[in-house]
Amino acid sequence: MKKNDTFELKITDIGADGEGIGRAEGFTWFVKDAIPGDTVEAAAMKIKKTYGFARLKRVIEPSQQRVNSQCPIAGPCGGCSLQSMNYAAQLSFKQKKVRDCIERIGDLKASTVDDISQAGEGVIPVLPVIGMDEPWRYRNKAQLPVGYDKSGRMVAGFYAGRTHSIIPQSDCLITFPENAAITRIILDFCEKNGISAYDEAGHTGLLRHILLRKGFTSGQIMVCLVINGDSFPKAELLAKELKAAQPGVTTVVININRERTNVILGRDCRTVYGPGYITDNIGELSFRIDAMSFFQVNPVQTLKLYSKALEFAGLTGSETVWDLYCGAGTISLFLAKNAASVRGVEIIPEAVEKARENARANGVDNAVFYAGRAEEVVPRIFEEEHCHADVIVVDPPRKGCDGLLLQTMAKMEPERIAYVSCDPATLARDLKILKELGYDALKVQPVDMFPQTPGVETVCLLSNTQRPKKESYITLDVEMEDYYRIKNEGKNSTT
Ligand SMILES: C[S@@+](CC[C@H](N)C(=O)[O-])C[C@H]1O[C@@H](n2cnc3c(N)ncnc32)[C@H](O)[C@@H]1O
């Protein structure tokens, strides 16, 4: 077998990123856009010793799970790589993906079940994924890079998978519908007024990105223009045009980003029109969201996710709760209504400030927030106060929790830990560490925050069913040091 050879392949499995897997000619093949049950004609692209990557040339016999892709640029964009699979199959793929991570990476026994009574002794039950009734148009945020197409026309859209060339997109079917019309108005305004698009290679031109956010319950829309300059010509006039055409637009802001960087937003934001933020509700709580705020992108599922975290926290009103990696305090405020007190920790000072504002705006007076790295702030406070936590909620970024933080959490002896994760691989690694620290995963509830994509969010309940006695923490600390030393040595040897 050599590059570009074509062959027939039956797809029998699916990889973590949603790619189809099949076996032929003594190799395991990974084929993007192929799904289990398909028989396909594939062309070899990259061939390794025992496996290879192939391009889908043609579906010979479609899988029963196959549906027509709804998005006209599904292939080149690649963002919604599961859209040719029916939604029920997507959910079952995600449930298995979480189970596989826990078994392979966490080295723990796990099983997919319909309810926890089906899991055997010592087996972690992974429950069916909580899905959406309508798994399209769910995103409250769109970020579109701006550039030029081959004919020199200004375009906004999406980067073609793993490249920086922009595929123009008039509409994105997972984002709120107004995004297409608003983007068109901005591009037409720029063309009419001689406003240039940013050119990454030369670091020239003005408009870099269009960032749109919508409050699904309030209906308010924010337009943010990210520019490589100090001002945007006739910005007030553009705001007027946007407002006239789209009454939902309640604020327009300019974000200055003059750096040569892939990071979309710069630090400086200027309001052109409206208050500079939108508001939105999750359940009974209301939140202010500006261009920089971290706010979950799927508000319908966020309510289900936070409600699960709250259920797993098992609060009665008397508990001391910690919310680590708390962002703008969204989960903290959910918890505070049902607990004696909540202490939130977050690395971004502006988010902490927002968490305090959100607490005030929602009449929550039993939550305090600390700015800093959770792995520094929590051990320091524990050293000073020897404080106990009844419940700890963690919601870390993709890289998961810091090891020192996990150790300190165990020392705080919470009865329950609710671990919210956006990456099942790092969740699995941390479940293994927490088990060594005395905390068993009792149940795992995935929630589909990102339909049509391979992403999956998970809430896991842990309890200290076999917590080691206090004195054994000292040995454990040494073991953990070894664990991280070995892990880091492993990392260095591969770089
Ligand atoms: C997945 S978000 C969760 C935010 C919040 N719980 C929510 O649902 O809106 C992870 C948060 O962790 C913060 N973060 C990242 N590294 C951190 C660290 N070392 N210590 C504390 N917070 C951190 C990020 O700024 C981000 O706000």
XYZ file of C-alpha atoms and ligand atoms in Angstrom:
522
model
C 0.000 0.000 0.000
C 1.326 3.458 -0.909
C 0.082 7.040 -0.814
C -3.041 7.728 -2.943
C -3.840 3.999 -3.394
C -7.593 3.543 -3.114
C -9.282 0.670 -1.355
C -12.635 -0.455 0.039
C -13.074 -0.240 3.793
C -15.804 -1.210 6.250
C -15.949 1.304 9.113
C -16.402 -0.560 12.383
C -15.455 1.921 15.085
C -15.034 5.596 15.854
C -12.054 7.501 17.259
C -12.029 10.175 19.965
C -12.296 12.993 17.400
C -15.180 11.338 15.568
C -13.096 9.851 12.743
C -14.220 6.487 11.325
C -11.964 3.473 12.008
C -11.709 0.344 9.870
C -9.244 -2.456 9.166
C -7.937 -3.390 5.709
C -4.716 -4.654 4.118
C -3.256 -5.379 7.569
C -3.626 -1.760 8.696
C -5.984 0.147 10.993
C -7.273 3.128 9.028
C -8.577 6.447 10.353
C -10.960 8.157 7.930
C -12.412 11.610 8.607
C -16.152 11.977 7.780
C -16.721 8.197 7.671
C -18.985 6.727 10.361
C -19.469 3.244 11.820
C -21.529 1.052 9.510
C -20.353 2.821 6.320
C -18.596 0.908 3.553
C -16.383 3.473 1.848
C -13.847 3.932 -0.882
C -10.825 5.504 0.789
C -7.505 6.875 -0.483
C -4.369 6.351 1.608
C -2.828 9.634 2.784
C -0.303 8.869 5.518
C 0.945 5.349 6.203
C 2.659 4.292 9.430
C 3.832 0.834 10.522
C 0.476 -0.581 11.635
C -1.995 2.197 10.950
C -2.724 4.941 8.461
C -4.871 7.956 7.654
C -7.080 7.872 4.585
C -9.337 10.332 2.774
C -12.989 9.489 2.231
C -13.457 9.330 -1.562
C -16.985 7.944 -1.710
C -19.541 6.234 0.484
C -20.299 2.917 -1.228
C -22.901 1.677 1.271
C -24.102 4.206 3.869
C -24.407 3.370 7.562
C -27.906 3.332 9.065
C -26.687 6.141 11.336
C -25.820 8.355 8.346
C -27.841 11.530 7.664
C -27.298 14.320 5.132
C -24.971 17.068 6.331
C -26.980 20.263 6.785
C -24.122 22.739 6.469
C -22.925 23.644 2.938
C -19.281 23.925 4.081
C -19.287 20.878 6.389
C -16.241 19.285 4.696
C -13.723 22.138 4.485
C -14.727 23.800 7.779
C -14.598 20.563 9.742
C -15.956 22.198 12.902
C -19.110 20.057 13.050
C -17.414 16.797 12.166
C -20.226 14.588 13.527
C -23.059 16.125 11.537
C -23.351 13.228 9.108
C -24.257 10.981 12.068
C -27.797 10.998 13.466
C -28.140 12.677 16.852
C -28.880 9.500 18.834
C -25.661 7.964 17.450
C -23.705 11.118 18.368
C -24.909 10.826 21.969
C -24.012 7.177 22.232
C -20.538 7.915 20.735
C -19.965 10.523 23.465
C -21.114 8.220 26.274
C -18.640 5.564 25.062
C -15.879 8.139 24.615
C -16.152 9.124 28.299
C -16.211 5.458 29.364
C -13.165 4.645 27.196
C -11.142 7.534 28.651
C -11.921 6.457 32.221
C -10.844 2.887 31.442
C -7.792 3.592 29.265
C -6.389 6.765 30.816
C -7.825 6.516 34.328
C -7.116 2.819 34.549
C -10.462 2.430 36.342
C -13.370 0.094 35.651
C -16.290 1.894 34.000
C -19.365 0.898 32.088
C -22.039 2.631 30.014
C -25.394 2.108 31.715
C -28.957 3.430 31.545
C -29.061 3.892 35.309
C -26.533 3.433 38.104
C -28.136 0.241 39.448
C -26.857 -1.576 36.329
C -23.179 -1.002 37.156
C -21.459 -3.824 39.004
C -19.522 -3.529 42.273
C -16.496 -1.249 41.855
C -17.521 -0.218 38.325
C -18.040 3.480 37.596
C -21.393 4.015 35.870
C -21.303 6.348 32.849
C -24.884 7.499 32.318
C -26.570 8.302 28.974
C -25.567 11.728 27.668
C -28.098 14.488 28.381
C -28.808 15.764 24.868
C -30.763 18.618 23.297
C -34.287 18.541 21.872
C -33.063 20.795 19.042
C -29.319 20.198 18.496
C -28.788 23.159 16.084
C -28.608 26.951 16.588
C -27.446 26.422 20.162
C -24.349 28.669 20.330
C -24.666 32.130 21.873
C -21.309 33.231 20.459
C -19.771 33.472 16.963
C -16.146 34.411 16.259
C -15.422 35.045 12.602
C -11.964 35.864 11.227
C -12.001 38.521 8.481
C -9.829 38.447 5.347
C -10.003 38.408 1.560
C -11.002 35.672 -0.872
C -9.031 34.896 -4.066
C -10.897 37.579 -6.013
C -10.009 40.228 -3.417
C -13.487 40.415 -1.870
C -13.652 40.939 1.874
C -14.967 37.829 3.617
C -15.654 36.573 7.127
C -16.030 32.924 7.989
C -14.122 30.017 9.439
C -10.626 28.726 9.107
C -10.460 25.637 6.892
C -9.527 22.702 9.189
C -5.943 23.146 10.530
C -5.158 26.116 8.236
C -5.462 29.874 8.367
C -7.273 30.273 5.062
C -10.797 31.602 5.534
C -13.817 29.835 4.094
C -16.512 32.462 3.641
C -19.628 31.569 5.550
C -22.925 33.351 5.204
C -24.473 31.425 8.057
C -23.303 28.969 10.710
C -26.023 26.516 11.607
C -24.922 25.970 15.200
C -24.937 29.706 15.925
C -27.916 32.020 16.431
C -29.563 33.000 13.103
C -28.879 36.774 13.215
C -25.119 36.189 12.827
C -25.349 35.969 9.010
C -27.205 39.265 8.471
C -25.027 41.160 10.992
C -21.814 39.904 9.382
C -23.077 40.937 5.923
C -23.865 44.481 7.145
C -20.362 44.854 8.628
C -18.596 43.569 5.490
C -20.701 45.814 3.192
C -19.965 48.802 5.464
C -16.233 48.109 5.284
C -16.257 47.741 1.490
C -18.246 50.995 1.115
C -15.972 52.939 3.465
C -12.601 51.572 2.366
C -11.975 49.772 5.664
C -9.433 46.990 5.208
C -9.352 43.418 6.511
C -6.391 42.240 8.565
C -3.613 40.382 6.763
C -1.943 37.930 9.106
C 1.242 37.455 7.064
C 2.061 41.164 6.740
C 0.415 42.197 10.054
C -1.381 44.954 8.112
C -5.031 45.943 7.620
C -7.634 46.783 10.249
C -10.545 44.410 10.897
C -9.331 41.089 12.353
C -12.397 39.384 13.785
C -16.108 39.875 14.205
C -17.258 38.581 17.586
C -20.997 38.283 18.201
C -22.724 37.283 21.439
C -26.406 36.840 22.134
C -28.334 36.498 25.368
C -30.820 33.744 24.580
C -33.269 34.726 27.294
C -32.838 38.519 26.955
C -32.569 38.570 23.132
C -29.752 41.165 23.461
C -26.910 41.000 20.932
C -23.366 42.360 21.284
C -21.260 43.175 18.220
C -17.537 43.373 18.889
C -15.105 44.417 16.156
C -11.557 43.276 16.863
C -9.132 45.648 15.170
C -5.436 46.039 14.497
C -5.471 49.795 15.129
C -6.629 52.467 17.549
C -9.983 53.320 16.016
C -12.602 52.068 13.595
C -13.689 54.740 11.072
C -17.336 55.864 11.358
C -17.988 53.308 14.100
C -21.061 55.232 15.371
C -22.585 55.184 11.874
C -22.044 51.420 11.603
C -23.649 50.963 15.036
C -26.673 52.967 13.826
C -26.987 50.818 10.692
C -26.711 47.611 12.712
C -29.306 48.756 15.226
C -31.727 49.821 12.437
C -31.437 46.479 10.620
C -31.224 44.254 13.723
C -33.123 45.693 16.689
C -31.640 42.934 18.905
C -28.240 44.681 18.742
C -28.044 46.501 22.083
C -24.325 47.210 22.212
C -21.367 47.655 19.851
C -17.782 47.587 21.103
C -14.322 47.838 19.585
C -11.550 45.587 20.866
C -7.978 46.661 20.174
C -5.576 43.829 19.354
C -2.333 45.033 17.737
C -0.296 41.946 18.597
C 1.021 39.365 16.143
C -0.909 36.555 17.803
C -3.502 33.832 17.347
C -5.305 35.071 20.449
C -8.470 36.730 19.216
C -9.053 39.463 21.787
C -6.725 42.193 23.015
C -7.004 43.628 26.543
C -8.498 47.003 25.609
C -12.250 47.350 24.855
C -14.052 50.598 23.939
C -17.824 50.966 23.854
C -19.256 52.613 20.737
C -22.923 52.094 21.498
C -24.998 50.803 24.433
C -23.724 49.632 27.824
C -20.747 47.551 26.583
C -22.290 44.290 27.802
C -25.382 42.135 27.356
C -27.287 40.325 30.062
C -28.567 36.772 30.082
C -30.219 34.420 32.520
C -29.367 30.887 33.551
C -32.334 29.659 35.518
C -33.257 32.410 37.976
C -29.823 34.041 37.937
C -28.940 36.943 35.698
C -25.428 37.591 34.354
C -23.654 40.504 32.681
C -21.553 39.335 29.751
C -19.023 41.561 28.009
C -16.690 40.779 25.110
C -14.049 39.241 27.391
C -16.265 37.220 29.770
C -16.040 33.445 29.842
C -19.649 32.311 29.546
C -20.703 28.810 28.513
C -21.598 28.876 24.795
C -24.680 26.670 25.009
C -27.060 28.298 27.499
C -29.816 25.666 27.183
C -27.431 22.868 28.169
C -25.621 25.028 30.713
C -28.739 25.046 32.858
C -28.847 21.226 32.685
C -25.102 20.984 33.445
C -25.210 23.329 36.432
C -28.389 21.667 37.729
C -26.551 18.315 37.657
C -23.548 19.810 39.462
C -25.951 21.193 42.059
C -27.731 17.840 42.386
C -24.381 16.037 42.817
C -23.312 18.631 45.408
C -26.314 17.410 47.483
C -26.702 20.692 49.368
C -29.112 21.145 52.270
C -28.363 24.790 53.070
C -25.805 24.239 55.836
C -22.694 23.394 53.797
C -19.417 25.184 53.246
C -18.716 24.893 49.530
C -15.693 25.721 47.388
C -16.045 26.428 43.645
C -12.609 26.143 42.044
C -11.875 27.558 38.574
C -15.064 29.576 39.060
C -14.876 32.038 36.122
C -17.432 34.807 36.603
C -19.042 32.858 39.433
C -21.845 31.261 37.435
C -21.757 27.901 39.242
C -20.868 29.587 42.565
C -24.075 31.614 42.533
C -26.110 28.506 41.691
C -24.558 26.801 44.718
C -24.768 29.833 47.050
C -28.569 29.838 46.975
C -28.486 26.340 48.516
C -25.456 26.471 50.821
C -24.290 28.278 53.971
C -21.337 29.816 52.143
C -19.364 29.540 48.902
C -15.725 30.437 48.256
C -14.782 30.760 44.588
C -11.265 30.836 43.124
C -10.394 32.052 39.628
C -7.151 33.066 37.901
C -8.468 36.044 35.888
C -8.905 39.113 38.141
C -11.501 40.689 35.796
C -13.609 37.511 35.986
C -13.391 37.637 39.803
C -14.551 41.254 39.708
C -17.458 40.132 37.508
C -18.255 37.281 39.889
C -18.537 39.830 42.726
C -20.760 42.084 40.570
C -22.920 39.097 39.574
C -23.285 38.131 43.249
C -24.391 41.676 44.163
C -26.795 41.878 41.200
C -28.412 38.582 42.207
C -28.663 39.428 45.907
C -26.144 36.714 46.877
C -24.249 37.749 50.027
C -22.764 34.402 51.111
C -20.165 34.039 48.323
C -16.578 35.332 48.417
C -14.158 35.199 45.506
C -10.365 35.013 45.388
C -8.211 35.958 42.406
C -5.225 33.724 41.721
C -4.132 30.262 40.683
C -6.302 27.684 42.428
C -3.168 25.573 43.068
C -1.621 28.496 44.974
C -4.642 30.146 46.601
C -6.272 26.997 48.009
C -3.099 25.476 49.589
C -2.250 28.887 51.074
C -5.694 29.339 52.640
C -5.626 25.730 53.855
C -2.226 26.333 55.512
C -3.537 29.475 57.212
C -6.976 28.243 58.292
C -6.873 24.425 58.205
C -10.335 24.835 56.754
C -12.715 21.982 56.020
C -14.999 21.927 52.981
C -18.281 20.012 52.935
C -18.427 20.037 49.148
C -15.923 21.061 46.474
C -16.926 21.796 42.886
C -14.182 22.033 40.257
C -14.591 23.154 36.651
C -11.042 23.381 35.253
C -9.973 24.229 31.696
C -9.082 21.387 29.284
C -5.782 20.615 30.971
C -7.625 19.530 34.124
C -6.740 20.146 37.781
C -3.290 20.840 39.112
C -1.825 17.970 41.188
C -1.093 20.103 44.249
C -4.654 21.355 44.157
C -6.029 17.793 44.093
C -3.930 16.938 47.134
C -5.123 20.008 49.008
C -8.721 19.235 48.108
C -8.333 15.792 49.707
C -6.825 17.379 52.812
C -9.902 19.602 53.128
C -11.882 16.362 53.523
C -15.033 17.239 51.570
C -17.793 14.653 51.712
C -18.455 15.139 48.032
C -16.597 16.489 45.026
C -18.509 17.454 41.867
C -15.993 17.513 39.017
C -17.202 19.376 35.904
C -14.962 18.653 32.936
C -14.753 19.667 29.276
C -12.122 17.019 28.487
C -12.774 13.365 29.409
C -9.060 12.520 29.019
C -7.882 14.894 31.755
C -10.958 14.059 33.836
C -9.917 10.395 33.695
C -6.333 11.227 34.722
C -7.621 13.269 37.683
C -10.115 10.557 38.729
C -7.180 8.187 38.995
C -5.256 10.635 41.189
C -8.313 11.344 43.321
C -8.829 7.621 43.830
C -5.265 7.379 45.148
C -6.194 10.247 47.473
C -9.221 8.356 48.787
C -12.010 9.649 46.546
C -14.052 7.226 44.436
C -16.030 8.265 41.375
C -19.623 7.214 42.100
C -21.296 8.283 38.875
C -20.477 10.097 35.687
C -23.034 12.200 33.835
C -22.064 13.470 30.375
C -23.952 16.492 28.991
C -23.961 17.400 25.305
C -22.902 21.042 25.266
C -21.557 20.854 21.689
C -23.910 18.888 19.380
C -22.519 18.020 15.899
C -18.951 18.133 17.276
C -16.943 15.467 19.176
C -16.776 17.624 22.343
C -18.456 16.401 25.507
C -18.862 17.956 28.945
C -19.108 15.720 32.000
C -20.093 16.033 35.649
C -18.704 13.388 37.962
C -19.660 12.802 41.587
C -16.896 11.615 43.899
C -17.032 10.712 47.544
C -14.443 9.859 50.187
C -15.713 6.313 50.700
C -12.177 5.054 51.430
C -10.340 8.208 52.479
C -6.914 7.438 53.980
C -6.273 8.416 57.596
C -4.769 11.863 58.059
C -1.249 10.619 58.906
C -1.009 8.740 55.629
C -1.201 12.031 53.684
C 2.500 12.480 54.375
C 3.338 9.267 52.513
C 0.823 10.224 49.879
C 2.530 13.612 49.382
C 5.803 11.824 48.688
C 4.083 9.454 46.293
C 2.483 12.380 44.487
C 5.851 14.110 44.178
C 7.194 10.940 42.580
C 4.160 10.729 40.345
C 4.688 14.250 38.972
C 8.478 13.857 38.716
C 8.067 10.703 36.627
C 5.347 12.326 34.545
C 7.475 15.403 33.851
C 10.543 13.290 33.061
C 8.380 11.413 30.564
C 7.328 14.730 29.027
C 10.909 16.014 28.758
C 12.144 12.870 27.095
C 9.655 13.255 24.250
C 10.333 16.943 23.609
C -14.076 25.815 32.067
S -13.941 27.441 32.723
C -15.145 27.357 34.004
C -15.719 28.667 34.404
C -17.014 28.630 35.210
N -17.075 27.532 36.144
C -18.211 28.620 34.298
O -18.884 27.602 34.142
O -18.506 29.687 33.698
C -12.391 27.325 33.539
C -11.993 28.585 34.283
O -10.768 28.315 34.955
C -9.961 29.480 34.929
N -8.577 29.038 35.219
C -7.660 28.531 34.368
N -6.551 28.150 35.029
C -6.767 28.431 36.348
C -6.002 28.259 37.535
N -4.778 27.738 37.496
N -6.544 28.642 38.710
C -7.779 29.175 38.754
N -8.553 29.376 37.665
C -8.062 29.004 36.471
C -10.232 30.071 33.568
O -9.909 31.436 33.532
C -11.737 29.801 33.417
O -12.495 30.879 33.904
